[in-house]
CSV table of C-alpha atoms in Angstrom, one decimal:
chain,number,residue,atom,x,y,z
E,1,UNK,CA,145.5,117.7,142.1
E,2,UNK,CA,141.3,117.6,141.7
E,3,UNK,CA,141.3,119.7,144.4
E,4,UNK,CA,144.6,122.0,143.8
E,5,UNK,CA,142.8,122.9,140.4
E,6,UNK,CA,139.2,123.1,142.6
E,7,UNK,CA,141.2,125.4,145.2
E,8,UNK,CA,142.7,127.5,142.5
E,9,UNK,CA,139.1,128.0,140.7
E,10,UNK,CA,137.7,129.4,143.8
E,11,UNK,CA,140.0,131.9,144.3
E,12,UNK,CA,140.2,133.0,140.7
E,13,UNK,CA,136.2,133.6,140.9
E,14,UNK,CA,136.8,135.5,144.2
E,15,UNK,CA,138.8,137.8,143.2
E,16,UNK,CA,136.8,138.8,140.3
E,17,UNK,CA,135.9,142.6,140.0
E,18,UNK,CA,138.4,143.6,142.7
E,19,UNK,CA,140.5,146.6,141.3
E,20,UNK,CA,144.1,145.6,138.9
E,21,UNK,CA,146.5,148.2,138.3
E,22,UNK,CA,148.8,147.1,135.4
E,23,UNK,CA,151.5,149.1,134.1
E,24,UNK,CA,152.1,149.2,130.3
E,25,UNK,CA,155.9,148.8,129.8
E,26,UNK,CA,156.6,146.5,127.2
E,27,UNK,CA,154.6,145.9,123.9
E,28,UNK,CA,154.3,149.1,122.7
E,29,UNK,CA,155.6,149.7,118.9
E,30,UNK,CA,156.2,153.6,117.9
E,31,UNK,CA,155.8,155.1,114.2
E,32,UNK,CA,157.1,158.8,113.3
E,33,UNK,CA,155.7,161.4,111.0
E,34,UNK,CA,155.6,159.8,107.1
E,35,UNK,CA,157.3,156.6,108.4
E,36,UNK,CA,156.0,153.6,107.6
E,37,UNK,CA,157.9,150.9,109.7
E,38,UNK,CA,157.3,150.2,113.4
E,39,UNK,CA,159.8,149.9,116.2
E,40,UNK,CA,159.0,148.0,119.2
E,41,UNK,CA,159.6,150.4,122.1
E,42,UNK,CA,159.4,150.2,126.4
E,43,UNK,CA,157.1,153.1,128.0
E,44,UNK,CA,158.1,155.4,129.6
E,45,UNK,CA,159.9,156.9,126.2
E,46,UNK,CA,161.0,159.8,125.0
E,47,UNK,CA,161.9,159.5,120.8
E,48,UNK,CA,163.9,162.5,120.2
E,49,UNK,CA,166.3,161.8,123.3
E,50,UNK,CA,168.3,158.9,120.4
E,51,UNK,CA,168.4,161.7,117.7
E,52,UNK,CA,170.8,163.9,116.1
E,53,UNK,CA,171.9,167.2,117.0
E,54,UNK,CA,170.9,169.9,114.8
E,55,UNK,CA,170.6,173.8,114.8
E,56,UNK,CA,167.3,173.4,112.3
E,57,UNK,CA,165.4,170.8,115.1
E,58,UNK,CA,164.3,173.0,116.7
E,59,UNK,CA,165.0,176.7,114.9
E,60,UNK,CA,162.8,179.6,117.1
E,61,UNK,CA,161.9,183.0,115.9
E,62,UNK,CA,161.6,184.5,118.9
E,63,UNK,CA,161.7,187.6,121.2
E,64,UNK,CA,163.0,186.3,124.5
E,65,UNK,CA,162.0,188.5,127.2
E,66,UNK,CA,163.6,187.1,130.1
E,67,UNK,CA,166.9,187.9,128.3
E,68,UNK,CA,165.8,192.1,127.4
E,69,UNK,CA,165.3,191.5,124.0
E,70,UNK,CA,162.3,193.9,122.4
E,71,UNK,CA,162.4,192.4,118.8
E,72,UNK,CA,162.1,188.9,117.5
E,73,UNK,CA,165.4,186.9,116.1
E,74,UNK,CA,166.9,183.8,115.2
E,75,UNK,CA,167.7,181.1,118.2
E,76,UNK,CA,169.2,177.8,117.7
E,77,UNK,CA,169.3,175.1,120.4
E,78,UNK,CA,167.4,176.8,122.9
E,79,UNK,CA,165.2,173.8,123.5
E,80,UNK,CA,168.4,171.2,123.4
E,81,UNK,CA,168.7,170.7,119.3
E,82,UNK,CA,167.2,167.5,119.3
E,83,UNK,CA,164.0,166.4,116.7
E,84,UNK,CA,161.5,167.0,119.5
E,85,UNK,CA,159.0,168.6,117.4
E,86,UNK,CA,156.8,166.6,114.9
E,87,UNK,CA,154.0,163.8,115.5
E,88,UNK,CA,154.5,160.2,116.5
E,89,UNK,CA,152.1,157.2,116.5
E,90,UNK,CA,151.9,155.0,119.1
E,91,UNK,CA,150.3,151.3,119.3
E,92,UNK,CA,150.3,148.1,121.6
E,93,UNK,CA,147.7,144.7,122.3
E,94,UNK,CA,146.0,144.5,125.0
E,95,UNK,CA,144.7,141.4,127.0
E,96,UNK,CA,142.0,142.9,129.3
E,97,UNK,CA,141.2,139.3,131.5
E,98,UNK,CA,137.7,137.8,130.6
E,99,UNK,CA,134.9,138.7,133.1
E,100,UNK,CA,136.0,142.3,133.3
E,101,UNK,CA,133.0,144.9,133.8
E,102,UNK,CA,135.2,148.3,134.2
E,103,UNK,CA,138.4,148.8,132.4
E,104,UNK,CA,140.3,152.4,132.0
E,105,UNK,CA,143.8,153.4,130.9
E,106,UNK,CA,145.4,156.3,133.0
E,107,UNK,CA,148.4,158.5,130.8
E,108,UNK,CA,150.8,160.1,133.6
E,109,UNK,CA,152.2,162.3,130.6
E,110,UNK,CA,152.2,162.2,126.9
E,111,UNK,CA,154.4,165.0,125.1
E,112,UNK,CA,152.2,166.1,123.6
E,113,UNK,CA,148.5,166.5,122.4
E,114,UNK,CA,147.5,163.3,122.7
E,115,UNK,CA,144.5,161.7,121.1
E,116,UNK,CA,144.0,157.8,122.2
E,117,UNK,CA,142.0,155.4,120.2
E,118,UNK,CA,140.8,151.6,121.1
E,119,UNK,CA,140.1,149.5,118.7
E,120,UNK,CA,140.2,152.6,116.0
E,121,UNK,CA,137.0,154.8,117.8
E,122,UNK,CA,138.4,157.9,119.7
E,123,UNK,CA,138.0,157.6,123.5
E,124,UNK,CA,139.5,160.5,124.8
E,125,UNK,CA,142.4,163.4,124.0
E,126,UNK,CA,144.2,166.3,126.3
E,127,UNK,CA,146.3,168.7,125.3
E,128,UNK,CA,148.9,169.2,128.5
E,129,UNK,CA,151.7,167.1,127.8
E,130,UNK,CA,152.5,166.8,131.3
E,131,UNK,CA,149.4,166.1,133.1
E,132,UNK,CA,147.9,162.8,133.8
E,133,UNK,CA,144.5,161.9,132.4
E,134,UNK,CA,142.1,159.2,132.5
E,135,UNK,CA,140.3,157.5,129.7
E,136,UNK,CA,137.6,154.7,130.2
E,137,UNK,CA,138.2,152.4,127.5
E,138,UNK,CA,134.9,149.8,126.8
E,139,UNK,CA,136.1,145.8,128.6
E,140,UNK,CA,136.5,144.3,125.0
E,141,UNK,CA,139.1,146.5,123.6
E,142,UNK,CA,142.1,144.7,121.8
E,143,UNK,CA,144.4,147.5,120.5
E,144,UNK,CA,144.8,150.7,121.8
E,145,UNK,CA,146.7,153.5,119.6
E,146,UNK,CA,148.0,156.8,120.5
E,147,UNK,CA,148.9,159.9,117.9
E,148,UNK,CA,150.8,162.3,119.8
E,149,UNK,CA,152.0,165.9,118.0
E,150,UNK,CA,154.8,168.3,119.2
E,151,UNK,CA,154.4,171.7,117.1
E,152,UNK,CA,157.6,173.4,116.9
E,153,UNK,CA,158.5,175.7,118.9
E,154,UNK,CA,156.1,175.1,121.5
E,155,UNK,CA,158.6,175.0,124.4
E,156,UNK,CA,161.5,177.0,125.8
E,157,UNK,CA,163.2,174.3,127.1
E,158,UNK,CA,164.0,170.5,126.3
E,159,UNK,CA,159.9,168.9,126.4
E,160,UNK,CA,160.9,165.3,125.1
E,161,UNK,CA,158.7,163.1,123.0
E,162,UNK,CA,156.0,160.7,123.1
E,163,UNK,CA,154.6,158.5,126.4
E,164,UNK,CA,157.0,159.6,128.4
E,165,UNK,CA,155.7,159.2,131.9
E,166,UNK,CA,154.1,155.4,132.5
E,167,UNK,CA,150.6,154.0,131.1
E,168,UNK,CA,148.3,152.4,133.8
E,169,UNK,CA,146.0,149.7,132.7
E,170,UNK,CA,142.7,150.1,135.7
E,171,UNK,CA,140.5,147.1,135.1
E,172,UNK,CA,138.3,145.4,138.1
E,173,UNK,CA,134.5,145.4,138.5
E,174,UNK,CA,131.6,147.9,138.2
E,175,UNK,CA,131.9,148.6,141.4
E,176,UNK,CA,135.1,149.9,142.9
E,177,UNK,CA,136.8,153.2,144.6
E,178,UNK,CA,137.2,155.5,141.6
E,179,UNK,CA,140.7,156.5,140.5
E,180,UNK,CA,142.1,159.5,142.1
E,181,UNK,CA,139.1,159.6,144.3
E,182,UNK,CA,140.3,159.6,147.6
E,183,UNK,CA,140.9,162.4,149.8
E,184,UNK,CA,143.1,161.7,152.6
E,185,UNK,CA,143.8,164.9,155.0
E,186,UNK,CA,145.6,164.7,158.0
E,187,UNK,CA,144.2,167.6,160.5
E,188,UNK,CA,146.5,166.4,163.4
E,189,UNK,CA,150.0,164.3,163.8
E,190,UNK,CA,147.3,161.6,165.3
E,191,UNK,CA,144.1,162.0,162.9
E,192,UNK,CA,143.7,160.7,159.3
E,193,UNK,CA,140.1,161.9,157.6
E,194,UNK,CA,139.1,160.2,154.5
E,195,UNK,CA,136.1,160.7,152.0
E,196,UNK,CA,136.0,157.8,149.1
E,197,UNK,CA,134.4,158.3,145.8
E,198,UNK,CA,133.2,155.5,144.4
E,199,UNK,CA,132.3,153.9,140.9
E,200,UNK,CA,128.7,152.5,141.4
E,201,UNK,CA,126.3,153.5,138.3
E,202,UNK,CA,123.8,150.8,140.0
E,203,UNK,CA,123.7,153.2,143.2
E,204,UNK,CA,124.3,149.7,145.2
E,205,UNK,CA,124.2,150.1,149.0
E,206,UNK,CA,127.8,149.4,149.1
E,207,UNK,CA,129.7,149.9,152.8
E,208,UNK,CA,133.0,151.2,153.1
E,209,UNK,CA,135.5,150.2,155.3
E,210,UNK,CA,139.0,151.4,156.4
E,211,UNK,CA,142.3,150.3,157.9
E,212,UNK,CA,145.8,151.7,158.9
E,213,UNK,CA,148.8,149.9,158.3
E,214,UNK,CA,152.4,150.9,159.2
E,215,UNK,CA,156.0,150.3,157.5
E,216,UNK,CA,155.6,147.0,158.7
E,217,UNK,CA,152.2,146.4,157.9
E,218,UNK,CA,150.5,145.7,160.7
E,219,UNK,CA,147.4,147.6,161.3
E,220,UNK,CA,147.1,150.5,163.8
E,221,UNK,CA,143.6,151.7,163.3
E,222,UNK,CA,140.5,150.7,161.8
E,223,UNK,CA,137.0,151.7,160.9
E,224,UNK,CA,135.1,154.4,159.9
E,225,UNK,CA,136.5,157.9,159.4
E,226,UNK,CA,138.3,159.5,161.3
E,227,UNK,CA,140.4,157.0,161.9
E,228,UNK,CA,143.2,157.7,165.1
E,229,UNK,CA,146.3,156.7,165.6
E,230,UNK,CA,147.9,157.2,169.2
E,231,UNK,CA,151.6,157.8,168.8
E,232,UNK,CA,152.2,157.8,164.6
E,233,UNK,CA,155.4,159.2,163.9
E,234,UNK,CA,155.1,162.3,161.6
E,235,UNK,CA,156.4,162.6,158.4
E,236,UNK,CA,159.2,165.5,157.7
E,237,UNK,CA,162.0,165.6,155.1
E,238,UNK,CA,164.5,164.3,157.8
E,239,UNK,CA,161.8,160.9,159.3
E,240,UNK,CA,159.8,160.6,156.2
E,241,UNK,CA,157.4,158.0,158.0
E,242,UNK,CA,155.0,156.5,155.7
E,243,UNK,CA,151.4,154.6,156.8
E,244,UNK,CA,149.4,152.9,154.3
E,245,UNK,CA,145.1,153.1,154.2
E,246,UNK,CA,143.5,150.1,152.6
E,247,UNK,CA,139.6,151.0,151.8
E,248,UNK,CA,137.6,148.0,151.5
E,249,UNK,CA,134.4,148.3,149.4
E,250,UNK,CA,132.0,145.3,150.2
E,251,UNK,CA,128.4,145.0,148.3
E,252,UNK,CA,126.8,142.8,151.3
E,253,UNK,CA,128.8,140.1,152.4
E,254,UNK,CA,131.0,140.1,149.3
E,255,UNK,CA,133.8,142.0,148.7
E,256,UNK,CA,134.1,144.1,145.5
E,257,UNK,CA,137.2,146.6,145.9
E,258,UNK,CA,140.3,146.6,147.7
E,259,UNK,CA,142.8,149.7,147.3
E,260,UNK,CA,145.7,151.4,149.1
E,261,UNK,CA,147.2,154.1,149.3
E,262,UNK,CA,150.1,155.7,151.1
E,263,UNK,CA,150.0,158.5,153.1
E,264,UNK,CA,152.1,160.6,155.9
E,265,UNK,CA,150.9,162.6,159.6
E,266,UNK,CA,152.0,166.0,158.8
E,267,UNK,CA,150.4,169.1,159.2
E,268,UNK,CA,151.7,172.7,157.6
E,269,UNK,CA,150.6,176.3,157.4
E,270,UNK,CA,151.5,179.5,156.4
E,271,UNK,CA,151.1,182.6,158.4
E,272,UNK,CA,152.8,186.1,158.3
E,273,UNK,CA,155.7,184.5,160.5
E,274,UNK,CA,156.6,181.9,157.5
E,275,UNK,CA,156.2,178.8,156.9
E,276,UNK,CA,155.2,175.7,159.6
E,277,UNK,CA,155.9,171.9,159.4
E,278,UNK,CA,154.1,170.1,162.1
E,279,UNK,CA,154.0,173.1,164.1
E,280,UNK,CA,157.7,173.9,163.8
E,281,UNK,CA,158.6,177.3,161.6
E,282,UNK,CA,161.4,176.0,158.8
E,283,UNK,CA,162.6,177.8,155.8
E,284,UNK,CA,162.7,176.2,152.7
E,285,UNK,CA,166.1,175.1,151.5
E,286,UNK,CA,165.3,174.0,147.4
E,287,UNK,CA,166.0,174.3,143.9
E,288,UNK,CA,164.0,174.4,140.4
E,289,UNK,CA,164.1,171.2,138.7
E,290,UNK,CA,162.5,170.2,135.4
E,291,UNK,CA,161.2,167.4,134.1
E,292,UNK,CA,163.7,165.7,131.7
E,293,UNK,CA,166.6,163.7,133.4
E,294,UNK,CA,169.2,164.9,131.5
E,295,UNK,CA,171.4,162.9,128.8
E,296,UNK,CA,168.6,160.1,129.4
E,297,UNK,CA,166.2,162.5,128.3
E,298,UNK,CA,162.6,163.0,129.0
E,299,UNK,CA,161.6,159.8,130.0
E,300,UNK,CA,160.8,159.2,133.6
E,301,UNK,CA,163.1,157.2,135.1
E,302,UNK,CA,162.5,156.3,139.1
E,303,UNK,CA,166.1,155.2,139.3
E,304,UNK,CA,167.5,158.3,137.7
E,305,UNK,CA,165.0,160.8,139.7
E,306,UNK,CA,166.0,159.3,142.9
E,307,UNK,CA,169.6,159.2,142.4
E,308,UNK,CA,169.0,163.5,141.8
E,309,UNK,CA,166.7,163.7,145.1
E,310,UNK,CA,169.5,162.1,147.0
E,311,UNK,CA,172.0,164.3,145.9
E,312,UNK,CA,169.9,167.4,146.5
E,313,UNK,CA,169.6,166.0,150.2
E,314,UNK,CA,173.2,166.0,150.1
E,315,UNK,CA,173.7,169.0,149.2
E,316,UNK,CA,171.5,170.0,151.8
E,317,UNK,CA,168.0,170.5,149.8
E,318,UNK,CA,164.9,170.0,151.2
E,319,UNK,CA,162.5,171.2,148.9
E,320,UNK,CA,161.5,170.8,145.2
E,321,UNK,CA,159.7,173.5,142.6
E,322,UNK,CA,158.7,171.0,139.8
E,323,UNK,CA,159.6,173.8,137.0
E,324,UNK,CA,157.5,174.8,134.8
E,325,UNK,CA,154.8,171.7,135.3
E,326,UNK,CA,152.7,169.1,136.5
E,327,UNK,CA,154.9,166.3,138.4
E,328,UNK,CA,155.1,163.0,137.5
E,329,UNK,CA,153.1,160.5,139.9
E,330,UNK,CA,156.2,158.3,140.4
E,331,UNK,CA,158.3,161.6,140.9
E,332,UNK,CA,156.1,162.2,144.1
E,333,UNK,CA,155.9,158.8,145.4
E,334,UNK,CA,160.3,159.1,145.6
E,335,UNK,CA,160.0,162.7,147.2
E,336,UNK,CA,157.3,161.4,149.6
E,337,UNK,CA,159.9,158.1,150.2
E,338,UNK,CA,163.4,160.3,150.3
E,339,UNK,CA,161.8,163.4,152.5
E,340,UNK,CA,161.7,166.1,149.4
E,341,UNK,CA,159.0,168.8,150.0
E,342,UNK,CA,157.5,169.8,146.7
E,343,UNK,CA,156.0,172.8,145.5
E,344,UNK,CA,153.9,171.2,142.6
E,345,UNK,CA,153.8,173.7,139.7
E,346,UNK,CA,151.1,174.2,136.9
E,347,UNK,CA,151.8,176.0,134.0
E,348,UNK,CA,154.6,177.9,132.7
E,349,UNK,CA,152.3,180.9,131.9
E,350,UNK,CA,148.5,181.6,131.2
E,351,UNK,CA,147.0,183.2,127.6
E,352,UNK,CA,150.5,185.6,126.9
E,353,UNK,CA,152.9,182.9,125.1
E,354,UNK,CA,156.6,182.9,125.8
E,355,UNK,CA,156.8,181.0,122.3
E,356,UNK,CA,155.1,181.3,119.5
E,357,UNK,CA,152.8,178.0,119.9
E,358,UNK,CA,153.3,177.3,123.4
E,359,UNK,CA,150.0,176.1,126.0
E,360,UNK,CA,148.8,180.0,125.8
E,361,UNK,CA,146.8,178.3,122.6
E,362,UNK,CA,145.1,176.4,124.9
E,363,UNK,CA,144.8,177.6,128.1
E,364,UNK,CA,141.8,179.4,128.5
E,365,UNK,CA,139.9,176.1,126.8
E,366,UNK,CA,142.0,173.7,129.5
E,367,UNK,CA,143.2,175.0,132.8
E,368,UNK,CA,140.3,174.2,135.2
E,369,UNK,CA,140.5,170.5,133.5
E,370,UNK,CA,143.9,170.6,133.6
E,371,UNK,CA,144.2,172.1,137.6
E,372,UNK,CA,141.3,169.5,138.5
E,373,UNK,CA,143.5,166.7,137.2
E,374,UNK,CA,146.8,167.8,139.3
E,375,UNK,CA,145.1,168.5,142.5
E,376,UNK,CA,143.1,164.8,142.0
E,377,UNK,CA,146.3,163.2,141.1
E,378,UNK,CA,148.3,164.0,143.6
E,379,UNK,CA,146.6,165.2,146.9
E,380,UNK,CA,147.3,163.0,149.1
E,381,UNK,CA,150.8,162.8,148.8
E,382,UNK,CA,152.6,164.1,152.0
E,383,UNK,CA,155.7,165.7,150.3
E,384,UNK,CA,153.4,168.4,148.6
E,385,UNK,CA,153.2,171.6,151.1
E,386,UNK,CA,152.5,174.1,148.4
E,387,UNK,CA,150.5,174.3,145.2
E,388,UNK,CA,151.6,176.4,142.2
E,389,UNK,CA,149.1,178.5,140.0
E,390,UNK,CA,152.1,179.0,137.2
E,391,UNK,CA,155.6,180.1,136.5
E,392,UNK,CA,155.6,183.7,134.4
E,393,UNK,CA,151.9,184.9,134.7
E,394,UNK,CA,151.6,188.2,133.1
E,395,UNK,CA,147.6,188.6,133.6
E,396,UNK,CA,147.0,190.9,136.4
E,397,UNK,CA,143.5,190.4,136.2
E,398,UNK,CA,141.9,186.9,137.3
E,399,UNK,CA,138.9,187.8,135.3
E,400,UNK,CA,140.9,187.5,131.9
E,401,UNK,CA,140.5,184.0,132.3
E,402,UNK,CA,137.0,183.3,133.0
């Protein structure tokens, strides 16, 4: 047993400042508005989803252009009659593990405005309610709280409430590959390029080292980049053939970060002729889908998004305009698992509101940080073919948002 324990110290010490990724689920405790009661609550969660239906929730004076109208009037319902609007307060523990140097959380989507606090000291906001953002939080931190606010009628469609996409706890070392900073390209069906941005504030000589593994996990390549593997099997919406890289950061002899990451052999253009998968001209067969799942609401739900993907492919869908925003991380991992191209959309519209306090309040202050945060996020993944700039963009001139 002197040794089990011995054994088990070792490895515990080892494994110290290599990267954890824990995801937030339970433990969180939700307050709304003037209320003065908590509720303990699971993330992902959407609060209005439980509430009742009424024609005030969500009342719009409003001209609706899409429809012809010219002058404003009353609409009722228009965003689903739910009590989506208002501000909600979010809290939970935390147990960050002793020894930690480097700790951040990462939001995938809070509806909406979120301001995020540890241990009562602001440590970072946004304002996009579906993009995912980082925020380093210091290695001691014991509570972390969360004030969202949903103006009314910022939306034209059902937004949802609160954390609704997952919380990532990132805790590991001061060394480590930084989140979200990996590029991954794939210039052939045989070549995988990768540049790797690190976290080192000491400016450590550090060495970086990479390795390909397949479905099964055995590894077909190693090294530096480019790495080459003879014979991979391309990904495409009908063989969506997944490899994994794992980057291994060592500081001399010791290792100080391990990550991986999934990624796909495809290559795609687009020319005058159309559109090219892996060299082969296909048109795309897709649909519009937003973000909420329905009766369940606006809470992602992997089980629930799947179960539409699969459907789609039935149907005979192969492709995906994430309308009108930024796609949930999770949401990408299933299309890049069930073979669902994506076109990855941005905003709904730029600086001319559709509603009366809609993102046009903030867009001129946000879109670069917002647009750097989508393309970061999710660039690697092999199911995105096209990027979107936005939905209804009535600025004819790029200038206008400089």
């Amino acid at each position: 047993m002197r040794y089990l324990l011995l054994f088990c110290c070792y490895l515990a010490c080892a494994c110290v400042g290599l990267c954890e990724v824990r995801t937030l689920y339970s433990g969180w405790e939700l307050r709304r508005g003037n209320e003065t009661a908590w509720t303990k609550v699971c993330v992902p969660h959407d609060w209005a989803i439980g509430g009742a239906f009424s024609e005030t929730n969500d009342l719009q004076i409003a001209v609706i252009r899409q429809d012809g109208e010219t002058v404003e009037h009353r609409h009722t319902g228009r965003t689903g009659g739910l009590p989506w609007p208002g501000k909600g307060y979010y809290r939970r523990k935390l147990d960050i593990p002793a020894g930690t140097e480097y700790a951040e959380l990462v939001f995938e989507g809070a509806m909406s405005e979120p301001v995020v606090y540890a241990d009562g000291k602001e440590v970072g906001r946004w304002m996009n309610g579906y993009n995912s953002f980082i925020v380093p939080i210091p290695p001691t931190t014991r509570e972390i709280d969360v004030t969202l606010d949903n103006p009314p009628a910022s939306s034209r469609w059902y937004p949802g409430s609160g954390l609704i996409r997952p919380v990532r706890l990132v805790t590991g070392g001061k060394i480590g590959v930084a989140t979200w900073g990996q590029t991954l390209r794939t210039p052939d069906l045989e070549t995988l390029t990768v540049e790797t941005e690190l976290r080192n504030p000491e400016n450590r000589p550090v060495t970086v080292g990479y390795r390909i593994l397949d479905a099964d996990g055995r590894c077909v390549a190693r090294g530096q980049s480019p790495l080459k593997v003879k014979g991979a099997r391309a990904w495409t919406p009908e063989t969506p053939t997944l490899y994994t890289l794992e980057t291994t950061v060592r500081d001399g002899e010791k290792v100080v970060d391990v990550r991986r990451e999934r990624f796909g052999f495809r290559t795609f253009k687009v020319t005058k002729d159309g559109f090219f998968l892996n060299g082969v001209k296909r048109p795309f067969r897709g649909v519009c889908l937003h973000h909420d799942l329905g009766s369940i609401g606006a809470a992602f739900n992997k089980s629930a998004f799947r179960r539409q993907v699969r459907l789609l492919k039935e149907l005979g869908a192969d492709s995906i305009r994430t309308s009108h925003n930024m796609p949930a991380p999770d949401q990408m991992d299933i299309c890049d698992e069930e073979g669902m191209m994506v076109m990855a959309e941005s905003f709904d519209q730029w600086m001319t509101p559709e509603t009366p306090n809609d993102y046009a309040r903030e867009f001129r202050d946000w879109w670069r940080r917002d647009l750097d945060n989508l393309l970061r996020c999710h660039r690697n993944h092999p199911s995105i073919v096209l990027w979107s700039i936005g939905n209804e963009i009535h600025e004819k001139d790029a200038d206008a948002v400089r």
